[in-house]
XYZ file of C-alpha atoms in Angstrom:
403
model
C 0.002 -0.006 0.004
C 2.847 2.416 0.832
C 4.478 1.724 -2.562
C 1.181 2.361 -4.351
C 0.631 5.627 -2.484
C 4.201 6.741 -3.320
C 3.672 5.937 -7.008
C 0.475 7.993 -7.000
C 2.336 10.897 -5.357
C 4.996 10.737 -8.053
C 2.431 10.646 -10.850
C 0.498 13.638 -9.563
C 3.549 15.694 -8.540
C 4.460 18.901 -10.348
C 7.196 18.082 -12.926
C 9.782 20.786 -13.383
C 11.447 20.696 -16.818
C 14.558 22.640 -15.899
C 17.499 22.192 -13.565
C 17.522 23.713 -10.048
C 19.456 26.987 -9.640
C 22.819 27.243 -7.958
C 22.459 28.665 -4.444
C 24.695 29.157 -1.363
C 22.204 27.544 1.055
C 20.394 24.264 0.550
C 17.340 23.891 2.809
C 16.270 20.256 3.195
C 12.488 19.747 3.527
C 10.401 22.733 2.514
C 7.463 21.732 4.759
C 9.509 21.918 7.970
C 11.376 25.027 6.866
C 8.136 26.959 6.318
C 6.766 25.924 9.716
C 8.650 28.551 11.655
C 12.179 28.920 10.258
C 11.923 30.728 6.903
C 12.481 34.177 8.359
C 16.147 33.507 9.167
C 17.445 33.668 5.581
C 17.015 35.746 2.456
C 14.934 33.715 0.063
C 17.188 34.680 -2.872
C 20.129 32.876 -1.258
C 18.258 29.626 -0.554
C 17.317 26.586 -2.577
C 14.408 25.026 -0.719
C 14.218 21.314 -1.412
C 10.784 19.700 -1.441
C 10.993 16.193 -0.030
C 7.343 15.029 -0.125
C 6.855 14.456 -3.860
C 4.863 17.669 -4.398
C 7.306 18.621 -7.151
C 10.167 16.843 -8.941
C 12.920 18.001 -11.220
C 11.989 15.580 -13.946
C 15.359 15.108 -15.688
C 17.228 14.507 -12.406
C 14.523 12.140 -11.187
C 14.739 10.162 -14.424
C 18.527 10.144 -14.030
C 18.089 8.708 -10.519
C 15.872 5.922 -11.813
C 18.415 5.138 -14.534
C 21.265 4.949 -11.957
C 19.194 2.744 -9.701
C 18.391 0.102 -12.321
C 21.134 0.373 -14.896
C 24.014 0.607 -12.399
C 22.169 -1.511 -9.788
C 22.676 1.097 -7.087
C 21.890 -0.074 -3.529
C 20.566 3.425 -2.680
C 16.855 4.251 -2.760
C 15.741 6.241 -5.808
C 14.842 9.344 -3.777
C 18.255 9.394 -2.117
C 19.976 9.182 -5.515
C 17.686 11.982 -6.710
C 18.580 14.112 -3.666
C 22.279 13.639 -4.295
C 21.845 14.674 -7.946
C 19.918 17.805 -6.936
C 22.658 18.793 -4.430
C 25.297 18.343 -7.118
C 23.514 20.782 -9.427
C 22.695 23.372 -6.709
C 26.290 23.149 -5.422
C 25.611 24.870 -2.086
C 28.181 25.764 0.560
C 25.705 25.032 3.414
C 23.023 22.342 3.765
C 20.533 22.805 6.580
C 17.774 20.529 7.903
C 15.448 21.928 10.596
C 14.532 18.486 11.849
C 16.844 16.303 13.933
C 15.066 13.095 13.070
C 15.597 13.036 9.266
C 18.006 10.145 9.061
C 18.554 10.447 5.322
C 20.074 13.878 5.904
C 22.430 12.384 8.532
C 23.819 10.138 5.832
C 24.434 12.751 3.102
C 27.649 14.277 4.442
C 29.747 11.312 3.300
C 28.865 12.169 -0.310
C 29.755 15.886 0.128
C 32.628 16.110 2.547
C 33.631 19.630 1.485
C 30.180 21.130 2.334
C 28.904 22.280 5.707
C 25.967 20.316 7.125
C 23.724 21.669 9.893
C 20.761 20.116 11.703
C 18.402 21.667 14.261
C 15.943 20.024 16.661
C 12.339 20.564 15.554
C 10.335 19.068 18.443
C 10.659 16.714 21.403
C 11.688 13.122 20.881
C 9.464 10.521 22.495
C 11.063 7.533 24.189
C 9.014 4.808 22.489
C 11.147 1.851 21.345
C 8.473 -0.417 19.823
C 6.287 -0.439 16.744
C 4.413 2.756 17.767
C 6.275 5.987 17.153
C 9.852 4.620 17.368
C 12.219 7.386 18.347
C 15.097 8.720 16.240
C 17.816 7.017 18.272
C 16.215 3.589 18.004
C 15.913 4.052 14.244
C 19.498 5.315 13.953
C 20.854 2.242 15.758
C 19.047 0.020 13.253
C 20.058 1.999 10.183
C 23.723 2.924 10.834
C 26.653 0.758 12.014
C 28.927 3.775 12.529
C 28.559 7.331 13.731
C 27.570 9.862 11.079
C 29.219 13.219 10.551
C 27.263 16.458 10.797
C 29.293 19.680 11.107
C 26.955 21.632 13.416
C 24.101 20.213 15.524
C 21.638 22.480 17.411
C 19.583 20.647 20.068
C 17.201 21.813 22.781
C 19.370 20.922 25.762
C 22.093 18.878 27.391
C 19.984 15.672 27.632
C 19.544 15.455 23.860
C 23.212 16.383 23.250
C 24.431 13.585 25.514
C 22.376 11.017 23.625
C 23.053 12.315 20.111
C 26.810 12.414 20.721
C 26.697 8.600 20.763
C 25.531 8.630 17.141
C 26.808 11.815 15.498
C 30.240 13.467 15.273
C 30.200 17.236 15.044
C 30.006 20.449 17.049
C 26.992 20.522 19.394
C 25.105 23.594 20.585
C 22.305 24.127 23.122
C 19.720 26.151 21.231
C 16.392 25.512 22.947
C 13.370 25.453 20.684
C 14.151 27.818 17.794
C 10.434 28.520 17.084
C 9.697 29.128 20.766
C 12.696 31.447 21.137
C 11.384 33.682 18.342
C 8.626 35.028 20.578
C 9.379 37.249 23.579
C 8.555 36.002 27.025
C 6.288 37.709 29.558
C 5.352 36.671 33.073
C 1.715 36.578 34.198
C -0.106 36.513 37.496
C -3.014 34.485 36.085
C -3.922 32.251 39.016
C -7.441 31.314 37.834
C -6.876 29.180 34.698
C -5.474 25.749 33.832
C -4.568 25.521 30.137
C -4.629 22.149 28.344
C -2.520 22.087 25.144
C -4.385 20.213 22.390
C -2.551 18.033 19.864
C -5.655 17.349 17.745
C -4.857 16.392 14.159
C -7.787 15.154 12.060
C -8.509 12.337 14.542
C -12.180 12.158 13.549
C -11.061 10.675 10.249
C -8.457 8.289 11.651
C -10.459 5.140 12.326
C -8.655 3.227 9.565
C -5.186 3.980 11.019
C -4.232 1.301 13.539
C -2.071 1.781 16.641
C -0.068 -1.336 17.689
C -0.314 -2.484 21.338
C 2.087 -4.470 23.502
C -0.126 -7.573 23.378
C 0.064 -7.791 19.599
C -3.374 -6.379 19.020
C -4.181 -2.863 17.740
C -6.829 -0.178 18.073
C -7.901 2.648 15.803
C -6.008 5.916 16.084
C -9.289 7.687 16.852
C -10.142 5.342 19.742
C -6.518 5.541 21.001
C -6.530 9.342 21.283
C -10.155 9.754 22.380
C -9.800 7.267 25.229
C -6.740 8.990 26.758
C -8.065 12.481 26.425
C -11.499 11.599 27.766
C -9.961 10.167 30.925
C -7.379 12.953 31.403
C -9.634 15.920 30.588
C -12.433 14.796 32.867
C -9.889 14.486 35.699
C -8.563 17.971 34.893
C -12.153 19.279 34.896
C -12.842 17.737 38.324
C -9.668 19.312 39.689
C -10.675 22.765 38.319
C -14.166 22.363 39.793
C -12.711 21.489 43.211
C -10.223 24.378 43.136
C -12.541 26.985 41.548
C -10.353 27.185 38.396
C -11.298 27.584 34.744
C -10.369 24.723 32.376
C -9.080 26.224 29.129
C -8.158 24.322 25.979
C -5.715 25.780 23.486
C -6.531 24.363 19.999
C -3.951 23.149 17.553
C -5.927 23.949 14.399
C -6.390 27.445 12.976
C -8.121 26.709 9.694
C -11.876 27.434 10.252
C -13.113 23.990 9.211
C -10.458 22.093 11.199
C -10.889 24.451 14.179
C -14.640 23.756 14.323
C -13.956 20.032 14.055
C -11.464 20.188 16.950
C -13.873 22.147 19.113
C -16.660 19.590 18.542
C -14.182 16.855 19.462
C -13.561 18.297 22.891
C -17.256 19.078 23.424
C -17.933 15.377 22.849
C -15.198 14.424 25.338
C -16.426 16.767 28.102
C -20.135 16.129 27.473
C -21.666 19.451 28.454
C -19.147 20.356 31.124
C -18.071 23.993 31.150
C -14.683 24.882 29.614
C -13.197 27.629 27.510
C -11.995 26.782 23.992
C -9.657 29.508 22.824
C -10.031 31.153 19.421
C -7.126 30.556 17.082
C -6.607 32.145 13.674
C -2.790 32.095 13.260
C -0.274 29.248 12.937
C 2.014 30.333 15.781
C -0.650 31.803 18.081
C 0.153 29.202 20.736
C 3.387 31.031 21.558
C 1.400 34.204 22.275
C -0.816 32.197 24.653
C 2.250 31.369 26.768
C 2.275 34.939 27.951
C -1.342 34.870 29.093
C -1.233 31.714 31.239
C 0.892 30.412 34.037
C -0.396 26.830 34.588
C -0.525 24.155 31.902
C -1.253 20.430 31.474
C -0.056 18.350 28.540
C 0.104 14.770 27.227
C 3.505 14.180 25.549
C 3.581 17.595 23.942
C 6.445 19.765 22.604
C 4.656 22.963 23.562
C 4.638 21.763 27.191
C 8.465 21.718 27.230
C 8.570 25.042 25.379
C 6.315 26.647 27.993
C 8.460 25.265 30.811
C 11.608 26.779 29.311
C 9.950 30.178 29.801
C 9.315 29.483 33.475
C 5.682 28.362 33.082
C 4.451 25.572 35.298
C 3.419 22.436 33.446
C 1.946 19.125 34.567
C 3.382 16.494 32.213
C 1.003 13.564 31.955
C 2.958 10.781 30.189
C 0.043 8.402 30.522
C -0.202 6.867 27.018
C 1.270 3.505 28.021
C -0.624 3.262 31.253
C -3.992 3.893 29.541
C -3.441 2.025 26.272
C -0.429 -0.299 26.622
C 0.930 1.090 23.357
C 3.823 -0.848 21.785
C 7.199 0.220 23.068
C 5.788 2.674 25.619
C 6.880 1.002 28.827
C 10.130 3.006 29.190
C 8.852 6.311 27.764
C 9.043 9.081 30.302
C 9.206 12.786 30.896
C 12.400 14.364 29.588
C 13.535 11.464 27.419
C 16.391 10.837 26.677
C 17.299 12.315 30.029
C 17.659 9.795 32.797
C 14.624 10.824 34.876
C 12.314 8.651 36.979
C 8.949 7.540 35.631
C 7.342 9.859 38.201
C 8.579 13.207 39.440
C 7.391 16.407 41.114
C 5.257 17.586 38.164
C 5.047 14.540 35.962
C 3.644 11.032 36.084
C 3.321 7.937 33.917
C -0.011 6.930 35.476
C -3.412 8.085 34.300
C -5.377 7.881 37.541
C -6.918 10.757 39.489
C -4.611 10.517 42.437
C -1.437 10.881 40.372
C -2.779 13.637 38.089
C -4.050 15.589 41.126
C -0.626 15.181 42.704
C 1.084 16.789 39.705
C -1.464 19.619 39.528
C -1.131 20.284 43.282
C 2.634 20.649 42.810
C 2.457 23.180 39.980
C -0.169 25.289 41.775
C 1.118 25.128 45.349
C 4.889 25.281 44.971
C 6.552 28.612 45.769
C 8.495 30.591 43.122
C 11.798 29.865 44.838
C 11.045 26.102 44.987
C 9.998 26.103 41.342
C 13.314 27.713 40.386
C 15.177 24.869 42.076
C 13.016 22.307 40.273
C 13.505 24.130 36.957
C 17.295 24.017 37.207
C 17.268 20.325 38.084
C 14.551 18.885 35.860
C 13.847 21.399 33.037
C 17.019 23.256 32.074
C 18.863 20.007 31.140
C 16.070 19.283 28.594
C 15.374 22.685 27.073
C 16.763 26.198 27.444
C 15.178 29.493 26.404
C 17.246 31.732 24.164
C 15.037 34.727 23.728
C 14.939 36.021 20.123
C 17.521 33.311 19.263
C 20.456 35.588 20.052
C 22.910 32.730 20.612
C 21.564 30.702 17.669
C 21.957 33.655 15.301
C 25.452 34.449 16.568
C 26.525 30.858 16.081
C 25.169 30.789 12.505
C 27.132 33.949 11.752
C 30.337 32.374 13.155
C 29.740 29.350 10.910
C 29.665 31.763 7.974
C 25.966 32.146 7.165
C 24.276 35.445 6.321
C 21.021 35.740 8.263
C 18.223 38.276 8.528
């Protein structure tokens, strides 16, 4: 089925009947680049490589097919195609704004004179089974030796310590580059608990199956609905007991998808009172950070990003406990950091007692105590580099011109 879908993508892709232009900077993966990173560089200096078969340079793609079958290359066709495109563009710098793109890890050996850079895009989850296997697990399977990347920007020390086992290069603590773009403000909002939604077209995901530890599977819709129904009703009860407002920050900003997401949570909470924030912009969530102090999340990058700003977040890593998802037994807060399964503001159990414990901690802990907790349990995972001052300076030292 995957092969058929890929063939369909190739057939319907836009075919470009000319060669790509020569540029100084080669951006790998247009989709990721345009999701929060495009403002760093002048567009005229960049070649932005589309990796999802939306468009293909026809002559180079045909050349890749020819090399694959005539010369019996062991490389996948798309990797041969990527190499051919890089040869024509002839950049000085190649940048990928996702740390988990393993094909990019492997390209340096074909272009040893060029400068390769990767940046962490979101958190890595510590699953090591069939469901959502993490980058490190995949890298161990794929590569026998360490790969070379010249410059590697990761959120914090925990990721650096793990990635140094698999990549050679110069490492930097950058924090979340998207999160850093937006200025931080403190708030005295003591009346709201904000739940960060991760909704993504789940109403239409019944055909997608999620593997479980016992060898069975469940639909993606059932998988997500079950966890959120349990967690959100516990959050609602806590808010009711403490005279707080339960607020949900949506993920979707397109009107149709936004309405679908709102209906999804109305179904989960079944008439209970909550506030569903309006959202009309892609990066609006980073503005919400400045309006709220207390958050609750289920395995969510924005939870870590909020914490890096000093916000108080209850991390509910409850997926394995509630669904026994494949490979989830060892997943925990702060992976790949060596933290316990339970901590002051996080838990791996989806029961009321544990979730209430985490919420009590974020609401009742003093500012001075929270600072101690932040230094011990948050700063090693993610830092906050407001306006990306250090990131920009390091790019300039590497030799890049940035806006």
